[in-house]
Amino acid sequence: MPGKPKKACIVGSGNWGSAIAKIVGHNAARLPQFDDRVTMYVYEEMVNGRKLTEIINETHENVKYLPGHKLPENVVAIPDVVEAAKDADILIFVVPHQFIRTLCSTLLGKIKPTAIGLSLIKGFDQAAGGGIDLISHIITRNLRIQCAVLMGANLAGEVADEKFCETTIGCRDSRLAPLLRDLIQTDYFRVVVVDDEDAVEVCGALKNIVACGAGFVDGLGLGDNTKAAVIRLGLMEMIKFVDIFYPGSKLSTFFESCGVADLITTCYGGRNRRVSEAFVKTGKSIKELEDELLNGQKLQGPYTAEEVNFMLKNKGMEDRFPLFTAIHRICIGELSAGEMIECIKHHPEHIPKTTYVEEDETATETKTTG
């Protein structure tokens, strides 16, 4: 994308959106290939009698979703998504996945036709006929723009604290990959770019299901050995899912930050694990706990489990994914959390042998790090 400096817009302003705004604002201000001004779409709310956008623009802090962290002064909060996005060359999507279709319909025809997307959204949507739709595919189809993905072991609070971590960008277009990497990478936030876009995105969604299982284990007090077994079996089901529904992906992608690293950190530290533990200990519903514990944020794991189960059920594959199936049934009250272990004691192992493309010398050259 040669030419004048590229303008970035962050579509979303929760804790992860605000953490990314901190990075993008810093990089846009210091790198000549980007326009200094970064817009951030903020869903307008009243906080202590004041508009959230006004608070952010005056204090440079998202006091509701990322308190205690200063945003760069070149990040401008805007309550109208069309106004925020209309001049952007790079649209960074970081909203709950349930809202993406409505957002796209609002933006259609109102953005630059040359714009590109980068989705940080971890989740699926239901497709017609019982399948699932990847969020990047929805964005591409509905906005008619290219859309890469970013997924990794990136707990928002730790990223905002500038603790070192890695992330993965999945981008098929080798011309765009360096631009996206430069916008996102810092000395504490290491970016690896791979071309295995779909597998990167699928990992980011499925790990939230496994994290619910890890939370059930914690709530039941079953210990680290059981939790490790659930994580391992969850990884096997993630690999199997991609093997069946996205053949041709690289097995090596599961060893990037978007795969095993994100799975581990979410199973020990994410909101899905925390709410699932509370679900077992309190007996309250998932919805009650979401409202009570998450300060307006959305819980992805149970919704993703429901969407995956919708597809597996339609295709008669529930028994091939016993952990995913058990977690969904626990979330909707068909099983008790304690029954999850019985469901996975005789888990059918699955090691892909034929459909994965292993990295060769040519493929390795497509992976770039800063």
CSV table of C-alpha atoms in Angstrom, one decimal:
chain,number,residue,atom,x,y,z
A,1,MET,CA,0.0,0.0,0.0
A,2,PRO,CA,2.4,2.8,-1.2
A,3,GLY,CA,1.5,6.4,-1.1
A,4,LYS,CA,0.5,8.8,1.7
A,5,PRO,CA,0.5,7.8,5.4
A,6,LYS,CA,-2.2,5.2,6.2
A,7,LYS,CA,-5.0,6.1,8.7
A,8,ALA,CA,-6.0,3.6,11.3
A,9,CYS,CA,-9.3,3.1,13.0
A,10,ILE,CA,-10.0,0.8,16.0
A,11,VAL,CA,-13.6,-0.4,15.8
A,12,GLY,CA,-14.3,-1.2,19.5
A,13,SER,CA,-13.1,0.0,22.8
A,14,GLY,CA,-13.4,-2.7,25.5
A,15,ASN,CA,-10.4,-3.8,27.5
A,16,TRP,CA,-8.7,-5.5,24.5
A,17,GLY,CA,-9.6,-2.7,22.1
A,18,SER,CA,-8.2,-0.1,24.5
A,19,ALA,CA,-5.0,-2.1,25.0
A,20,ILE,CA,-4.5,-2.3,21.2
A,21,ALA,CA,-5.3,1.4,20.9
A,22,LYS,CA,-2.4,2.1,23.2
A,23,ILE,CA,0.0,0.2,20.9
A,24,VAL,CA,-1.5,1.5,17.6
A,25,GLY,CA,-1.5,5.1,18.8
A,26,HIS,CA,2.2,4.8,19.9
A,27,ASN,CA,3.2,3.3,16.5
A,28,ALA,CA,1.2,5.6,14.4
A,29,ALA,CA,2.8,8.6,16.1
A,30,ARG,CA,6.4,7.4,15.6
A,31,LEU,CA,6.3,5.7,12.2
A,32,PRO,CA,6.1,7.7,8.9
A,33,GLN,CA,4.0,5.2,7.1
A,34,PHE,CA,1.0,5.9,9.3
A,35,ASP,CA,-1.1,9.0,9.9
A,36,ASP,CA,-0.6,10.4,13.5
A,37,ARG,CA,-4.4,10.5,14.2
A,38,VAL,CA,-6.0,7.2,15.2
A,39,THR,CA,-9.7,7.1,15.6
A,40,MET,CA,-11.4,4.7,18.0
A,41,TYR,CA,-15.1,3.9,17.8
A,42,VAL,CA,-16.5,3.9,21.4
A,43,TYR,CA,-20.0,2.8,22.1
A,44,GLU,CA,-21.3,5.8,24.0
A,45,GLU,CA,-22.1,5.2,27.7
A,46,MET,CA,-22.6,7.4,30.7
A,47,VAL,CA,-20.0,7.0,33.4
A,48,ASN,CA,-20.5,8.9,36.6
A,49,GLY,CA,-22.8,11.3,34.8
A,50,ARG,CA,-20.4,12.0,31.9
A,51,LYS,CA,-20.1,10.6,28.4
A,52,LEU,CA,-17.4,8.0,28.1
A,53,THR,CA,-16.0,9.5,24.8
A,54,GLU,CA,-15.6,12.9,26.6
A,55,ILE,CA,-13.8,11.3,29.5
A,56,ILE,CA,-11.4,9.4,27.1
A,57,ASN,CA,-10.7,12.5,25.0
A,58,GLU,CA,-10.1,14.7,28.0
A,59,THR,CA,-8.2,12.3,30.3
A,60,HIS,CA,-6.8,9.8,27.7
A,61,GLU,CA,-8.0,6.9,29.8
A,62,ASN,CA,-10.8,4.4,29.2
A,63,VAL,CA,-12.0,4.6,32.8
A,64,LYS,CA,-14.6,1.9,32.4
A,65,TYR,CA,-12.8,-0.9,30.5
A,66,LEU,CA,-9.1,-0.2,31.0
A,67,PRO,CA,-8.7,2.0,34.1
A,68,GLY,CA,-5.3,3.0,35.2
A,69,HIS,CA,-3.7,3.1,31.7
A,70,LYS,CA,-3.1,6.2,29.7
A,71,LEU,CA,-3.9,6.1,26.0
A,72,PRO,CA,-1.7,8.1,23.6
A,73,GLU,CA,-3.1,11.6,23.0
A,74,ASN,CA,-3.4,10.9,19.2
A,75,VAL,CA,-6.1,8.3,19.9
A,76,VAL,CA,-9.5,10.0,19.5
A,77,ALA,CA,-12.7,8.5,20.8
A,78,ILE,CA,-15.7,8.8,18.5
A,79,PRO,CA,-19.2,7.6,19.3
A,80,ASP,CA,-20.3,7.3,15.7
A,81,VAL,CA,-18.8,4.2,14.0
A,82,VAL,CA,-19.2,5.6,10.5
A,83,GLU,CA,-17.5,8.9,11.5
A,84,ALA,CA,-14.7,7.0,13.1
A,85,ALA,CA,-14.2,4.6,10.1
A,86,LYS,CA,-14.9,6.7,7.0
A,87,ASP,CA,-11.3,7.9,6.3
A,88,ALA,CA,-9.5,4.8,7.5
A,89,ASP,CA,-7.1,2.7,5.4
A,90,ILE,CA,-6.8,0.1,8.1
A,91,LEU,CA,-9.8,-1.0,10.2
A,92,ILE,CA,-9.0,-3.0,13.3
A,93,PHE,CA,-12.1,-4.8,14.5
A,94,VAL,CA,-12.3,-5.6,18.2
A,95,VAL,CA,-16.0,-5.9,19.2
A,96,PRO,CA,-17.9,-8.9,20.6
A,97,HIS,CA,-18.5,-11.3,17.7
A,98,GLN,CA,-22.3,-11.2,18.1
A,99,PHE,CA,-22.3,-7.6,16.8
A,100,ILE,CA,-20.2,-7.9,13.7
A,101,ARG,CA,-23.0,-8.4,11.1
A,102,THR,CA,-24.9,-5.3,12.3
A,103,LEU,CA,-21.6,-3.3,12.4
A,104,CYS,CA,-20.8,-4.3,8.8
A,105,SER,CA,-24.3,-3.4,7.5
A,106,THR,CA,-23.8,0.1,9.2
A,107,LEU,CA,-20.4,0.6,7.5
A,108,LEU,CA,-21.2,-0.8,4.1
A,109,GLY,CA,-20.6,1.9,1.4
A,110,LYS,CA,-19.3,4.3,4.1
A,111,ILE,CA,-15.7,3.3,4.1
A,112,LYS,CA,-12.8,3.5,1.6
A,113,PRO,CA,-13.1,0.8,-1.0
A,114,THR,CA,-9.3,0.3,-0.7
A,115,ALA,CA,-9.4,-0.2,3.1
A,116,ILE,CA,-8.2,-3.4,4.7
A,117,GLY,CA,-9.4,-5.1,7.8
A,118,LEU,CA,-7.6,-6.8,10.7
A,119,SER,CA,-9.9,-8.8,13.0
A,120,LEU,CA,-9.0,-9.3,16.6
A,121,ILE,CA,-12.4,-10.9,17.3
A,122,LYS,CA,-12.3,-14.4,18.9
A,123,GLY,CA,-15.5,-16.2,18.0
A,124,PHE,CA,-17.7,-17.6,15.2
A,125,ASP,CA,-21.1,-16.8,13.9
A,126,GLN,CA,-23.7,-19.2,12.7
A,127,ALA,CA,-24.0,-19.6,8.9
A,128,ALA,CA,-27.1,-20.6,7.0
A,129,GLY,CA,-27.6,-24.4,6.8
A,130,GLY,CA,-25.9,-25.3,10.1
A,131,GLY,CA,-22.3,-24.3,9.5
A,132,ILE,CA,-20.1,-21.6,11.1
A,133,ASP,CA,-18.9,-18.4,9.6
A,134,LEU,CA,-15.4,-17.0,10.4
A,135,ILE,CA,-15.6,-13.4,11.5
A,136,SER,CA,-12.9,-12.4,8.9
A,137,HIS,CA,-15.0,-14.0,6.2
A,138,ILE,CA,-18.1,-12.1,7.3
A,139,ILE,CA,-16.1,-8.8,7.2
A,140,THR,CA,-14.7,-9.6,3.8
A,141,ARG,CA,-18.1,-10.6,2.3
A,142,ASN,CA,-20.1,-7.8,3.8
A,143,LEU,CA,-17.7,-4.9,3.5
A,144,ARG,CA,-15.9,-6.2,0.3
A,145,ILE,CA,-12.5,-5.7,1.8
A,146,GLN,CA,-9.5,-7.9,2.6
A,147,CYS,CA,-9.4,-8.9,6.2
A,148,ALA,CA,-6.4,-10.5,8.1
A,149,VAL,CA,-6.6,-11.8,11.7
A,150,LEU,CA,-4.7,-11.4,14.9
A,151,MET,CA,-4.8,-14.0,17.6
A,152,GLY,CA,-2.5,-14.9,20.5
A,153,ALA,CA,-1.8,-15.3,24.2
A,154,ASN,CA,-2.8,-11.7,24.8
A,155,LEU,CA,-4.6,-11.0,28.1
A,156,ALA,CA,-5.5,-7.4,27.7
A,157,GLY,CA,-4.4,-6.2,31.2
A,158,GLU,CA,-1.0,-7.7,30.8
A,159,VAL,CA,-0.5,-6.2,27.3
A,160,ALA,CA,-1.6,-2.8,28.7
A,161,ASP,CA,1.0,-3.3,31.5
A,162,GLU,CA,3.6,-3.8,28.7
A,163,LYS,CA,4.6,-7.3,29.9
A,164,PHE,CA,6.3,-9.1,27.1
A,165,CYS,CA,4.2,-11.4,25.0
A,166,GLU,CA,3.8,-12.7,21.5
A,167,THR,CA,0.9,-12.7,19.0
A,168,THR,CA,0.1,-14.1,15.6
A,169,ILE,CA,-1.2,-12.3,12.5
A,170,GLY,CA,-2.7,-14.5,9.8
A,171,CYS,CA,-2.4,-12.7,6.5
A,172,ARG,CA,-2.5,-14.3,3.1
A,173,ASP,CA,-1.3,-11.2,1.2
A,174,SER,CA,2.4,-10.9,1.6
A,175,ARG,CA,2.3,-7.3,0.5
A,176,LEU,CA,0.1,-6.3,3.4
A,177,ALA,CA,1.8,-8.4,6.1
A,178,PRO,CA,4.7,-6.0,6.8
A,179,LEU,CA,2.3,-3.0,7.1
A,180,LEU,CA,0.1,-4.8,9.7
A,181,ARG,CA,3.1,-6.1,11.6
A,182,ASP,CA,4.6,-2.6,11.8
A,183,LEU,CA,1.4,-1.1,13.1
A,184,ILE,CA,1.0,-3.7,15.9
A,185,GLN,CA,4.5,-4.7,16.9
A,186,THR,CA,6.4,-3.1,19.9
A,187,ASP,CA,9.5,-4.2,21.8
A,188,TYR,CA,7.1,-5.9,24.4
A,189,PHE,CA,4.5,-7.2,21.8
A,190,ARG,CA,6.2,-9.5,19.4
A,191,VAL,CA,4.4,-10.3,16.1
A,192,VAL,CA,4.8,-13.4,14.0
A,193,VAL,CA,3.0,-13.3,10.6
A,194,VAL,CA,1.9,-16.5,9.0
A,195,ASP,CA,-0.2,-17.1,5.9
A,196,ASP,CA,-2.5,-19.7,7.5
A,197,GLU,CA,-5.3,-17.2,8.1
A,198,ASP,CA,-8.2,-19.5,8.8
A,199,ALA,CA,-6.4,-21.8,11.2
A,200,VAL,CA,-5.1,-18.8,13.2
A,201,GLU,CA,-8.7,-17.5,13.5
A,202,VAL,CA,-10.2,-20.9,14.3
A,203,CYS,CA,-7.7,-21.3,17.2
A,204,GLY,CA,-8.7,-18.0,18.6
A,205,ALA,CA,-12.3,-19.0,18.8
A,206,LEU,CA,-12.1,-22.7,19.9
A,207,LYS,CA,-9.7,-22.1,22.8
A,208,ASN,CA,-12.5,-20.2,24.6
A,209,ILE,CA,-14.5,-23.4,24.7
A,210,VAL,CA,-11.6,-25.3,26.3
A,211,ALA,CA,-11.2,-22.5,28.8
A,212,CYS,CA,-14.7,-23.1,30.0
A,213,GLY,CA,-13.7,-26.8,30.6
A,214,ALA,CA,-10.7,-25.6,32.5
A,215,GLY,CA,-12.8,-23.4,34.7
A,216,PHE,CA,-15.2,-26.3,35.4
A,217,VAL,CA,-12.2,-28.3,36.6
A,218,ASP,CA,-11.1,-25.4,38.9
A,219,GLY,CA,-14.6,-25.0,40.2
A,220,LEU,CA,-14.7,-28.7,41.0
A,221,GLY,CA,-11.3,-28.6,42.7
A,222,LEU,CA,-10.0,-31.5,40.6
A,223,GLY,CA,-6.4,-30.2,40.4
A,224,ASP,CA,-3.7,-29.4,37.8
A,225,ASN,CA,-3.4,-33.0,36.4
A,226,THR,CA,-7.0,-33.0,35.4
A,227,LYS,CA,-6.8,-29.5,34.1
A,228,ALA,CA,-3.8,-30.5,32.0
A,229,ALA,CA,-5.7,-33.4,30.5
A,230,VAL,CA,-8.6,-31.1,29.6
A,231,ILE,CA,-6.2,-28.7,27.9
A,232,ARG,CA,-4.4,-31.5,26.0
A,233,LEU,CA,-7.7,-33.1,24.8
A,234,GLY,CA,-9.0,-29.6,24.0
A,235,LEU,CA,-5.9,-29.0,21.8
A,236,MET,CA,-6.5,-32.4,20.1
A,237,GLU,CA,-10.1,-31.4,19.3
A,238,MET,CA,-9.0,-28.0,18.0
A,239,ILE,CA,-6.5,-29.8,15.6
A,240,LYS,CA,-9.2,-32.3,14.6
A,241,PHE,CA,-11.7,-29.5,13.9
A,242,VAL,CA,-9.3,-27.6,11.6
A,243,ASP,CA,-8.2,-30.9,10.0
A,244,ILE,CA,-11.8,-31.8,9.1
A,245,PHE,CA,-13.3,-28.4,8.2
A,246,TYR,CA,-10.2,-26.4,7.0
A,247,PRO,CA,-8.0,-29.0,5.4
A,248,GLY,CA,-4.7,-27.8,4.1
A,249,SER,CA,-3.8,-25.8,7.2
A,250,LYS,CA,-0.3,-26.2,8.7
A,251,LEU,CA,0.1,-28.2,11.8
A,252,SER,CA,2.9,-25.7,12.8
A,253,THR,CA,0.3,-23.0,13.2
A,254,PHE,CA,-0.9,-24.7,16.4
A,255,PHE,CA,2.6,-24.1,17.9
A,256,GLU,CA,2.4,-20.3,17.3
A,257,SER,CA,1.0,-17.9,19.9
A,258,CYS,CA,-2.5,-18.2,18.4
A,259,GLY,CA,-2.5,-22.0,19.2
A,260,VAL,CA,-1.0,-23.7,22.2
A,261,ALA,CA,0.2,-20.4,23.9
A,262,ASP,CA,-3.3,-18.8,23.7
A,263,LEU,CA,-4.9,-22.0,24.9
A,264,ILE,CA,-2.7,-22.2,28.0
A,265,THR,CA,-3.0,-18.6,29.1
A,266,THR,CA,-6.8,-18.6,28.6
A,267,CYS,CA,-7.2,-21.8,30.6
A,268,TYR,CA,-5.3,-20.2,33.5
A,269,GLY,CA,-6.2,-16.6,33.3
A,270,GLY,CA,-9.1,-15.6,31.0
A,271,ARG,CA,-12.6,-14.5,31.7
A,272,ASN,CA,-14.1,-17.7,30.3
A,273,ARG,CA,-12.2,-19.8,32.9
A,274,ARG,CA,-13.1,-17.4,35.7
A,275,VAL,CA,-16.8,-17.3,35.0
A,276,SER,CA,-16.9,-21.1,34.5
A,277,GLU,CA,-15.3,-21.7,37.8
A,278,ALA,CA,-17.9,-19.4,39.4
A,279,PHE,CA,-20.6,-21.2,37.5
A,280,VAL,CA,-19.7,-24.5,39.3
A,281,LYS,CA,-19.2,-22.9,42.8
A,282,THR,CA,-22.2,-20.6,42.9
A,283,GLY,CA,-24.9,-22.5,40.9
A,284,LYS,CA,-25.8,-19.2,39.1
A,285,SER,CA,-26.4,-19.2,35.4
A,286,ILE,CA,-23.8,-18.1,32.8
A,287,LYS,CA,-25.9,-15.0,32.0
A,288,GLU,CA,-26.1,-14.0,35.6
A,289,LEU,CA,-22.4,-14.3,36.1
A,290,GLU,CA,-21.6,-12.5,32.9
A,291,ASP,CA,-23.7,-9.5,34.1
A,292,GLU,CA,-22.2,-9.7,37.6
A,293,LEU,CA,-18.5,-10.3,36.9
A,294,LEU,CA,-17.6,-8.8,33.5
A,295,ASN,CA,-18.4,-5.1,33.8
A,296,GLY,CA,-20.3,-5.1,30.5
A,297,GLN,CA,-17.9,-7.3,28.6
A,298,LYS,CA,-19.2,-10.4,26.8
A,299,LEU,CA,-18.3,-14.0,27.5
A,300,GLN,CA,-17.3,-15.8,24.3
A,301,GLY,CA,-16.8,-19.5,25.3
A,302,PRO,CA,-20.4,-20.6,25.9
A,303,TYR,CA,-21.6,-18.8,22.7
A,304,THR,CA,-18.8,-20.3,20.6
A,305,ALA,CA,-19.6,-23.8,22.1
A,306,GLU,CA,-23.2,-23.3,21.1
A,307,GLU,CA,-22.3,-22.3,17.5
A,308,VAL,CA,-19.8,-25.2,17.1
A,309,ASN,CA,-22.4,-27.7,18.6
A,310,PHE,CA,-25.0,-26.4,16.2
A,311,MET,CA,-22.7,-27.4,13.3
A,312,LEU,CA,-21.5,-30.7,14.8
A,313,LYS,CA,-25.1,-31.8,15.6
A,314,ASN,CA,-26.2,-31.0,12.0
A,315,LYS,CA,-23.4,-33.0,10.6
A,316,GLY,CA,-23.7,-35.9,13.1
A,317,MET,CA,-20.3,-35.3,14.6
A,318,GLU,CA,-21.0,-34.6,18.3
A,319,ASP,CA,-19.4,-37.9,19.4
A,320,ARG,CA,-16.2,-37.1,17.6
A,321,PHE,CA,-15.8,-34.0,19.8
A,322,PRO,CA,-16.7,-35.2,23.2
A,323,LEU,CA,-15.1,-32.4,25.1
A,324,PHE,CA,-16.6,-29.6,23.0
A,325,THR,CA,-20.0,-31.4,23.2
A,326,ALA,CA,-19.8,-31.9,27.0
A,327,ILE,CA,-18.9,-28.2,27.7
A,328,HIS,CA,-21.8,-27.0,25.6
A,329,ARG,CA,-24.2,-29.3,27.4
A,330,ILE,CA,-22.9,-28.1,30.8
A,331,CYS,CA,-23.3,-24.5,29.8
A,332,ILE,CA,-27.0,-25.0,28.8
A,333,GLY,CA,-27.8,-27.2,31.9
A,334,GLU,CA,-28.1,-30.6,30.2
A,335,LEU,CA,-25.2,-32.0,32.2
A,336,SER,CA,-23.6,-31.2,35.5
A,337,ALA,CA,-20.0,-30.0,35.5
A,338,GLY,CA,-18.9,-33.2,37.2
A,339,GLU,CA,-20.1,-35.2,34.3
A,340,MET,CA,-17.6,-33.7,31.9
A,341,ILE,CA,-14.8,-36.1,33.1
A,342,GLU,CA,-17.0,-39.1,32.3
A,343,CYS,CA,-17.5,-37.8,28.8
A,344,ILE,CA,-13.8,-37.6,28.1
A,345,LYS,CA,-12.4,-40.6,29.8
A,346,HIS,CA,-12.5,-42.6,26.6
A,347,HIS,CA,-11.6,-39.8,24.3
A,348,PRO,CA,-11.0,-40.9,20.7
A,349,GLU,CA,-7.4,-39.8,19.9
A,350,HIS,CA,-6.8,-38.1,16.5
A,351,ILE,CA,-3.4,-37.3,15.1
A,352,PRO,CA,-3.7,-35.9,11.6
A,353,LYS,CA,-1.5,-37.7,9.1
A,354,THR,CA,-2.5,-36.7,5.6
A,355,THR,CA,-4.5,-33.5,5.2
A,356,TYR,CA,-2.0,-31.0,6.9
A,357,VAL,CA,0.6,-29.3,4.8
A,358,GLU,CA,3.9,-29.3,6.7
A,359,GLU,CA,6.1,-26.3,6.5
A,360,ASP,CA,8.8,-26.7,3.9
A,361,GLU,CA,11.5,-24.2,3.0
A,362,THR,CA,9.2,-22.2,0.7
A,363,ALA,CA,6.4,-22.0,3.3
A,364,THR,CA,8.8,-20.9,6.0
A,365,GLU,CA,9.8,-17.9,3.9
A,366,THR,CA,6.2,-16.6,4.2
A,367,LYS,CA,6.5,-16.3,8.0
A,368,THR,CA,7.9,-13.0,9.0
A,369,THR,CA,8.8,-11.6,12.4
A,370,GLY,CA,9.9,-8.1,13.2
